[in-house]
Amino acid sequence: MDAAIAAPDPRPGQTTSQRAPAARRILATGLALGVLADIALHAAPDGLGWTLWVLALALGAWYVTRQRQSAATREELAWLATAVACAAAFSWRDSDELRGTNVLGTLAALAMFAMAAAGLPAPSVLAARVRDVISAGIYTIRDLVVGAPLLALRDAEPGNLPAVRGGASWSALRAVLLTVPLVLVFAVLLSRADPVFASIFRLPALDMERIFQHVVIVGAFSWWSAGWLRGALLDDTWRPALPPRLPLRLGLAEVTTSLGAVAVLFAVFVALQLRWLFGGAEVVLATTGLTVAEYARRGFFELVTVAVLVLPLILATGAAIDDGRVARRHQLLSLALLVLLAAIIASALLRMRLYVGHFGLTEDRLYATALVAWLAVVSLAMSFTVLRGRAQAFAAITLISGFATLGALNVLNPDRLVAQVNLTRASEGEEVDYAYLARLDGDAMPTVVQALKLAAPSPETCKAATAMRSRWLRLRNISWNVGGRRGRAAVVDGLSADDLRRLCAGAPPAGG
């Protein structure tokens, strides 16, 4: 029994003579990364600063790996490259939703590098289960929070440094630390007591708010960098994954009732979808009182939520089973759920097609569609991996397909695609919501400006053009984001005062 529950041996650690210098090297690298973050985020905002810092972090990880006399593996290099690519996309695209997703992609890739470098909870994403990936994320968060203090106070062995044990350098440092505060305190007091003395010992004017900002940025990024590097490249404690089974145990009745009821519910829903799919507008109008367009508009995001919840449901219930007969029943019902989920996903995508055809495309609709498409891939992967006893491949397929979806979104340029789809509706005689297009981010602006220059004068085009020019004239500090720079140039240089006067002919502009 003890052998069955004993934890595996931790990964081999470094000797004491190797560990302390490696810890000090990581501390120095973390401090350098903190200083670089402060410089980059202030000197190159709007994306490039983040990109440069992530690139420096990747190079720092590569440097520390080389210094520990072990070359980085191909998987480790691939995850670092993925993190840098996501960070580069952050300064490439000017779309708030996409930029936020790119940041999440960067953090996920860094967490996977830490798992691959540590070899725990799994030596590779190709050998990892879902619980290993979740555990890797949890350990990365823990390293970011507590890694730096452990590194500085324990791993680096500060008590064994020659300067701490004694010597002239330590005495000089203590003398400086004691003298400077005393001199400053008494100089301030005496300066206030005598104006002549104050003119001699005048302290430089300090912007304490700005100094505080620099200290916070340097400290935070140094802390996070050092903690992450320690967890990935130095920590030799055992990092178990989440337990393979939940404390709760489900029997045959619970599994059959719960999953069976959900499957029946899905089957009824799919059958109703087939009615309107083949019956058309007449069936929808007769049964719901809605047109096909209105019917398509309702429920799409609810169907997305259903698709998101089914996969965790199957994984969670499977983790609460330890009986072979119950596991087989769970497998059959889960497969039925995935088949029905495929039909629900197809219904959601068809609804979105009708939805866009009648009401146009928005960023939310585009990202929800991309999420549904990714969930379709994950569902198919689950049916061929988890439900066939090959759960290790499922986590890898989920992660890789997720990064592939993110890459595809960056290549497609969502904001520009939204603008193009909506403007195409104008050639088909549909109304264009120029007010919405004017609120899109920089990637869409060249397309929108080109359309406005060809549009007929109207109150809508006048308000959109005026709002765009007013907005982008105010945004000056965007030179470090490629999409933002192009968007501002398109509006400021391409949408002239003559264009505004033409679009606003007979309709006074809403602003200057």
PDB file of N, CA and C in Angstrom, residues 139-202:
ATOM      1  N   TYR A 139       1.521  25.994 -10.562  1.00  0.00           N
ATOM      2  CA  TYR A 139       2.894  26.126 -10.068  1.00  0.00           C
ATOM      3  C   TYR A 139       3.554  27.401 -10.593  1.00  0.00           C
ATOM      4  N   THR A 140       3.250  27.777 -11.823  1.00  0.00           N
ATOM      5  CA  THR A 140       3.813  29.018 -12.365  1.00  0.00           C
ATOM      6  C   THR A 140       3.321  30.224 -11.573  1.00  0.00           C
ATOM      7  N   ILE A 141       2.034  30.245 -11.242  1.00  0.00           N
ATOM      8  CA  ILE A 141       1.505  31.341 -10.428  1.00  0.00           C
ATOM      9  C   ILE A 141       2.182  31.353  -9.059  1.00  0.00           C
ATOM     10  N   ARG A 142       2.366  30.178  -8.481  1.00  0.00           N
ATOM     11  CA  ARG A 142       3.038  30.102  -7.180  1.00  0.00           C
ATOM     12  C   ARG A 142       4.474  30.619  -7.274  1.00  0.00           C
ATOM     13  N   ASP A 143       5.179  30.257  -8.340  1.00  0.00           N
ATOM     14  CA  ASP A 143       6.555  30.715  -8.506  1.00  0.00           C
ATOM     15  C   ASP A 143       6.618  32.237  -8.645  1.00  0.00           C
ATOM     16  N   LEU A 144       5.657  32.802  -9.376  1.00  0.00           N
ATOM     17  CA  LEU A 144       5.643  34.255  -9.536  1.00  0.00           C
ATOM     18  C   LEU A 144       5.462  34.968  -8.201  1.00  0.00           C
ATOM     19  N   VAL A 145       4.720  34.334  -7.283  1.00  0.00           N
ATOM     20  CA  VAL A 145       4.413  34.975  -5.997  1.00  0.00           C
ATOM     21  C   VAL A 145       5.518  34.760  -4.974  1.00  0.00           C
ATOM     22  N   VAL A 146       5.986  33.531  -4.799  1.00  0.00           N
ATOM     23  CA  VAL A 146       6.906  33.218  -3.694  1.00  0.00           C
ATOM     24  C   VAL A 146       8.286  32.808  -4.162  1.00  0.00           C
ATOM     25  N   GLY A 147       8.518  32.718  -5.459  1.00  0.00           N
ATOM     26  CA  GLY A 147       9.818  32.238  -5.934  1.00  0.00           C
ATOM     27  C   GLY A 147      10.959  33.177  -5.612  1.00  0.00           C
ATOM     28  N   ALA A 148      10.754  34.474  -5.811  1.00  0.00           N
ATOM     29  CA  ALA A 148      11.847  35.435  -5.603  1.00  0.00           C
ATOM     30  C   ALA A 148      12.348  35.463  -4.161  1.00  0.00           C
ATOM     31  N   PRO A 149      11.469  35.517  -3.140  1.00  0.00           N
ATOM     32  CA  PRO A 149      11.993  35.491  -1.760  1.00  0.00           C
ATOM     33  C   PRO A 149      12.780  34.218  -1.443  1.00  0.00           C
ATOM     34  N   LEU A 150      12.288  33.065  -1.905  1.00  0.00           N
ATOM     35  CA  LEU A 150      13.026  31.826  -1.677  1.00  0.00           C
ATOM     36  C   LEU A 150      14.382  31.865  -2.354  1.00  0.00           C
ATOM     37  N   LEU A 151      14.421  32.449  -3.529  1.00  0.00           N
ATOM     38  CA  LEU A 151      15.674  32.539  -4.267  1.00  0.00           C
ATOM     39  C   LEU A 151      16.679  33.417  -3.529  1.00  0.00           C
ATOM     40  N   ALA A 152      16.214  34.575  -3.042  1.00  0.00           N
ATOM     41  CA  ALA A 152      17.124  35.532  -2.412  1.00  0.00           C
ATOM     42  C   ALA A 152      17.532  35.113  -1.008  1.00  0.00           C
ATOM     43  N   LEU A 153      16.613  34.550  -0.245  1.00  0.00           N
ATOM     44  CA  LEU A 153      16.879  34.276   1.168  1.00  0.00           C
ATOM     45  C   LEU A 153      17.408  32.878   1.434  1.00  0.00           C
ATOM     46  N   ARG A 154      17.165  31.936   0.511  1.00  0.00           N
ATOM     47  CA  ARG A 154      17.598  30.567   0.765  1.00  0.00           C
ATOM     48  C   ARG A 154      18.537  30.039  -0.315  1.00  0.00           C
ATOM     49  N   ASP A 155      18.076  30.046  -1.565  1.00  0.00           N
ATOM     50  CA  ASP A 155      18.859  29.408  -2.625  1.00  0.00           C
ATOM     51  C   ASP A 155      20.185  30.115  -2.878  1.00  0.00           C
ATOM     52  N   ALA A 156      20.189  31.444  -2.853  1.00  0.00           N
ATOM     53  CA  ALA A 156      21.422  32.189  -3.134  1.00  0.00           C
ATOM     54  C   ALA A 156      22.404  32.155  -1.978  1.00  0.00           C
ATOM     55  N   GLU A 157      21.980  31.642  -0.799  1.00  0.00           N
ATOM     56  CA  GLU A 157      22.831  31.544   0.394  1.00  0.00           C
ATOM     57  C   GLU A 157      23.538  32.875   0.677  1.00  0.00           C
ATOM     58  N   PRO A 158      22.766  33.911   0.957  1.00  0.00           N
ATOM     59  CA  PRO A 158      23.393  35.227   1.177  1.00  0.00           C
ATOM     60  C   PRO A 158      24.343  35.235   2.367  1.00  0.00           C
ATOM     61  N   GLY A 159      24.120  34.368   3.340  1.00  0.00           N
ATOM     62  CA  GLY A 159      25.009  34.337   4.499  1.00  0.00           C
ATOM     63  C   GLY A 159      26.397  33.860   4.191  1.00  0.00           C
ATOM     64  N   ASN A 160      26.593  33.173   3.068  1.00  0.00           N
ATOM     65  CA  ASN A 160      27.912  32.662   2.704  1.00  0.00           C
ATOM     66  C   ASN A 160      28.688  33.591   1.781  1.00  0.00           C
ATOM     67  N   LEU A 161      28.080  34.734   1.417  1.00  0.00           N
ATOM     68  CA  LEU A 161      28.805  35.681   0.583  1.00  0.00           C
ATOM     69  C   LEU A 161      29.952  36.297   1.372  1.00  0.00           C
ATOM     70  N   PRO A 162      31.128  36.449   0.765  1.00  0.00           N
ATOM     71  CA  PRO A 162      32.263  37.042   1.495  1.00  0.00           C
ATOM     72  C   PRO A 162      31.946  38.419   2.049  1.00  0.00           C
ATOM     73  N   ALA A 163      31.150  39.216   1.305  1.00  0.00           N
ATOM     74  CA  ALA A 163      30.842  40.565   1.785  1.00  0.00           C
ATOM     75  C   ALA A 163      29.983  40.544   3.035  1.00  0.00           C
ATOM     76  N   VAL A 164      29.156  39.480   3.186  1.00  0.00           N
ATOM     77  CA  VAL A 164      28.292  39.381   4.361  1.00  0.00           C
ATOM     78  C   VAL A 164      29.062  38.848   5.547  1.00  0.00           C
ATOM     79  N   ARG A 165      29.971  37.895   5.280  1.00  0.00           N
ATOM     80  CA  ARG A 165      30.729  37.314   6.384  1.00  0.00           C
ATOM     81  C   ARG A 165      31.703  38.328   6.996  1.00  0.00           C
ATOM     82  N   GLY A 166      32.050  39.335   6.253  1.00  0.00           N
ATOM     83  CA  GLY A 166      32.972  40.333   6.770  1.00  0.00           C
ATOM     84  C   GLY A 166      33.855  40.874   5.666  1.00  0.00           C
ATOM     85  N   GLY A 167      34.666  41.847   5.980  1.00  0.00           N
ATOM     86  CA  GLY A 167      35.574  42.396   4.987  1.00  0.00           C
ATOM     87  C   GLY A 167      35.316  43.868   4.752  1.00  0.00           C
ATOM     88  N   ALA A 168      36.237  44.470   3.995  1.00  0.00           N
ATOM     89  CA  ALA A 168      36.170  45.911   3.768  1.00  0.00           C
ATOM     90  C   ALA A 168      34.944  46.310   2.977  1.00  0.00           C
ATOM     91  N   SER A 169      34.557  45.504   2.000  1.00  0.00           N
ATOM     92  CA  SER A 169      33.401  45.880   1.175  1.00  0.00           C
ATOM     93  C   SER A 169      32.127  45.919   1.997  1.00  0.00           C
ATOM     94  N   TRP A 170      31.942  44.946   2.879  1.00  0.00           N
ATOM     95  CA  TRP A 170      30.754  44.939   3.718  1.00  0.00           C
ATOM     96  C   TRP A 170      30.765  46.107   4.708  1.00  0.00           C
ATOM     97  N   SER A 171      31.933  46.421   5.232  1.00  0.00           N
ATOM     98  CA  SER A 171      32.038  47.560   6.147  1.00  0.00           C
ATOM     99  C   SER A 171      31.721  48.864   5.433  1.00  0.00           C
ATOM    100  N   ALA A 172      32.203  48.994   4.203  1.00  0.00           N
ATOM    101  CA  ALA A 172      31.917  50.211   3.437  1.00  0.00           C
ATOM    102  C   ALA A 172      30.435  50.335   3.137  1.00  0.00           C
ATOM    103  N   LEU A 173      29.795  49.216   2.788  1.00  0.00           N
ATOM    104  CA  LEU A 173      28.367  49.253   2.502  1.00  0.00           C
ATOM    105  C   LEU A 173      27.573  49.643   3.737  1.00  0.00           C
ATOM    106  N   ARG A 174      27.931  49.074   4.885  1.00  0.00           N
ATOM    107  CA  ARG A 174      27.229  49.436   6.116  1.00  0.00           C
ATOM    108  C   ARG A 174      27.444  50.901   6.468  1.00  0.00           C
ATOM    109  N   ALA A 175      28.629  51.406   6.221  1.00  0.00           N
ATOM    110  CA  ALA A 175      28.908  52.813   6.501  1.00  0.00           C
ATOM    111  C   ALA A 175      28.041  53.723   5.631  1.00  0.00           C
ATOM    112  N   VAL A 176      27.897  53.371   4.360  1.00  0.00           N
ATOM    113  CA  VAL A 176      27.069  54.175   3.467  1.00  0.00           C
ATOM    114  C   VAL A 176      25.605  54.129   3.893  1.00  0.00           C
ATOM    115  N   LEU A 177      25.115  52.915   4.204  1.00  0.00           N
ATOM    116  CA  LEU A 177      23.718  52.765   4.604  1.00  0.00           C
ATOM    117  C   LEU A 177      23.414  53.522   5.890  1.00  0.00           C
ATOM    118  N   LEU A 178      24.404  53.669   6.766  1.00  0.00           N
ATOM    119  CA  LEU A 178      24.197  54.403   8.010  1.00  0.00           C
ATOM    120  C   LEU A 178      24.343  55.906   7.813  1.00  0.00           C
ATOM    121  N   THR A 179      25.268  56.313   6.985  1.00  0.00           N
ATOM    122  CA  THR A 179      25.591  57.738   6.847  1.00  0.00           C
ATOM    123  C   THR A 179      24.569  58.491   6.025  1.00  0.00           C
ATOM    124  N   VAL A 180      24.141  57.933   4.894  1.00  0.00           N
ATOM    125  CA  VAL A 180      23.272  58.668   3.974  1.00  0.00           C
ATOM    126  C   VAL A 180      21.963  59.090   4.634  1.00  0.00           C
ATOM    127  N   PRO A 181      21.227  58.195   5.316  1.00  0.00           N
ATOM    128  CA  PRO A 181      19.979  58.660   5.961  1.00  0.00           C
ATOM    129  C   PRO A 181      20.216  59.741   7.018  1.00  0.00           C
ATOM    130  N   LEU A 182      21.306  59.609   7.799  1.00  0.00           N
ATOM    131  CA  LEU A 182      21.583  60.617   8.827  1.00  0.00           C
ATOM    132  C   LEU A 182      21.849  61.981   8.203  1.00  0.00           C
ATOM    133  N   VAL A 183      22.654  62.010   7.181  1.00  0.00           N
ATOM    134  CA  VAL A 183      22.982  63.279   6.533  1.00  0.00           C
ATOM    135  C   VAL A 183      21.741  63.904   5.923  1.00  0.00           C
ATOM    136  N   LEU A 184      20.888  63.110   5.277  1.00  0.00           N
ATOM    137  CA  LEU A 184      19.688  63.640   4.643  1.00  0.00           C
ATOM    138  C   LEU A 184      18.721  64.224   5.675  1.00  0.00           C
ATOM    139  N   VAL A 185      18.500  63.487   6.762  1.00  0.00           N
ATOM    140  CA  VAL A 185      17.553  63.948   7.779  1.00  0.00           C
ATOM    141  C   VAL A 185      18.019  65.272   8.389  1.00  0.00           C
ATOM    142  N   PHE A 186      19.292  65.343   8.808  1.00  0.00           N
ATOM    143  CA  PHE A 186      19.776  66.571   9.457  1.00  0.00           C
ATOM    144  C   PHE A 186      19.921  67.706   8.456  1.00  0.00           C
ATOM    145  N   ALA A 187      20.257  67.426   7.219  1.00  0.00           N
ATOM    146  CA  ALA A 187      20.355  68.487   6.211  1.00  0.00           C
ATOM    147  C   ALA A 187      18.999  69.114   5.966  1.00  0.00           C
ATOM    148  N   VAL A 188      17.926  68.299   5.899  1.00  0.00           N
ATOM    149  CA  VAL A 188      16.584  68.833   5.698  1.00  0.00           C
ATOM    150  C   VAL A 188      16.172  69.699   6.876  1.00  0.00           C
ATOM    151  N   LEU A 189      16.425  69.247   8.105  1.00  0.00           N
ATOM    152  CA  LEU A 189      16.036  70.004   9.291  1.00  0.00           C
ATOM    153  C   LEU A 189      16.783  71.328   9.390  1.00  0.00           C
ATOM    154  N   LEU A 190      18.090  71.293   9.164  1.00  0.00           N
ATOM    155  CA  LEU A 190      18.879  72.510   9.256  1.00  0.00           C
ATOM    156  C   LEU A 190      18.567  73.475   8.123  1.00  0.00           C
ATOM    157  N   SER A 191      18.227  72.966   6.950  1.00  0.00           N
ATOM    158  CA  SER A 191      17.860  73.833   5.827  1.00  0.00           C
ATOM    159  C   SER A 191      16.589  74.601   6.125  1.00  0.00           C
ATOM    160  N   ARG A 192      15.656  73.965   6.796  1.00  0.00           N
ATOM    161  CA  ARG A 192      14.424  74.653   7.160  1.00  0.00           C
ATOM    162  C   ARG A 192      14.651  75.673   8.273  1.00  0.00           C
ATOM    163  N   ALA A 193      15.725  75.488   9.050  1.00  0.00           N
ATOM    164  CA  ALA A 193      16.001  76.414  10.152  1.00  0.00           C
ATOM    165  C   ALA A 193      16.735  77.666   9.700  1.00  0.00           C
ATOM    166  N   ASP A 194      17.459  77.597   8.585  1.00  0.00           N
ATOM    167  CA  ASP A 194      18.253  78.755   8.158  1.00  0.00           C
ATOM    168  C   ASP A 194      18.268  78.824   6.637  1.00  0.00           C
ATOM    169  N   PRO A 195      17.785  79.929   6.051  1.00  0.00           N
ATOM    170  CA  PRO A 195      17.741  80.038   4.593  1.00  0.00           C
ATOM    171  C   PRO A 195      19.120  80.077   3.952  1.00  0.00           C
ATOM    172  N   VAL A 196      20.125  80.641   4.665  1.00  0.00           N
ATOM    173  CA  VAL A 196      21.481  80.660   4.111  1.00  0.00           C
ATOM    174  C   VAL A 196      22.031  79.249   4.013  1.00  0.00           C
ATOM    175  N   PHE A 197      21.836  78.492   5.074  1.00  0.00           N
ATOM    176  CA  PHE A 197      22.261  77.091   5.053  1.00  0.00           C
ATOM    177  C   PHE A 197      21.520  76.328   3.964  1.00  0.00           C
ATOM    178  N   ALA A 198      20.229  76.642   3.801  1.00  0.00           N
ATOM    179  CA  ALA A 198      19.433  75.957   2.784  1.00  0.00           C
ATOM    180  C   ALA A 198      19.953  76.239   1.387  1.00  0.00           C
ATOM    181  N   SER A 199      20.471  77.478   1.156  1.00  0.00           N
ATOM    182  CA  SER A 199      20.998  77.790  -0.173  1.00  0.00           C
ATOM    183  C   SER A 199      22.282  77.020  -0.464  1.00  0.00           C
ATOM    184  N   ILE A 200      23.002  76.621   0.576  1.00  0.00           N
ATOM    185  CA  ILE A 200      24.246  75.872   0.386  1.00  0.00           C
ATOM    186  C   ILE A 200      23.952  74.381   0.182  1.00  0.00           C
ATOM    187  N   PHE A 201      23.053  73.867   1.017  1.00  0.00           N
ATOM    188  CA  PHE A 201      22.759  72.434   0.991  1.00  0.00           C
ATOM    189  C   PHE A 201      21.364  72.194   0.415  1.00  0.00           C
ATOM    190  N   ARG A 202      21.099  72.753  -0.726  1.00  0.00           N
ATOM    191  CA  ARG A 202      19.787  72.584  -1.356  1.00  0.00           C
ATOM    192  C   ARG A 202      19.720  71.204  -2.009  1.00  0.00           C
TER     193      ARG A 202
END
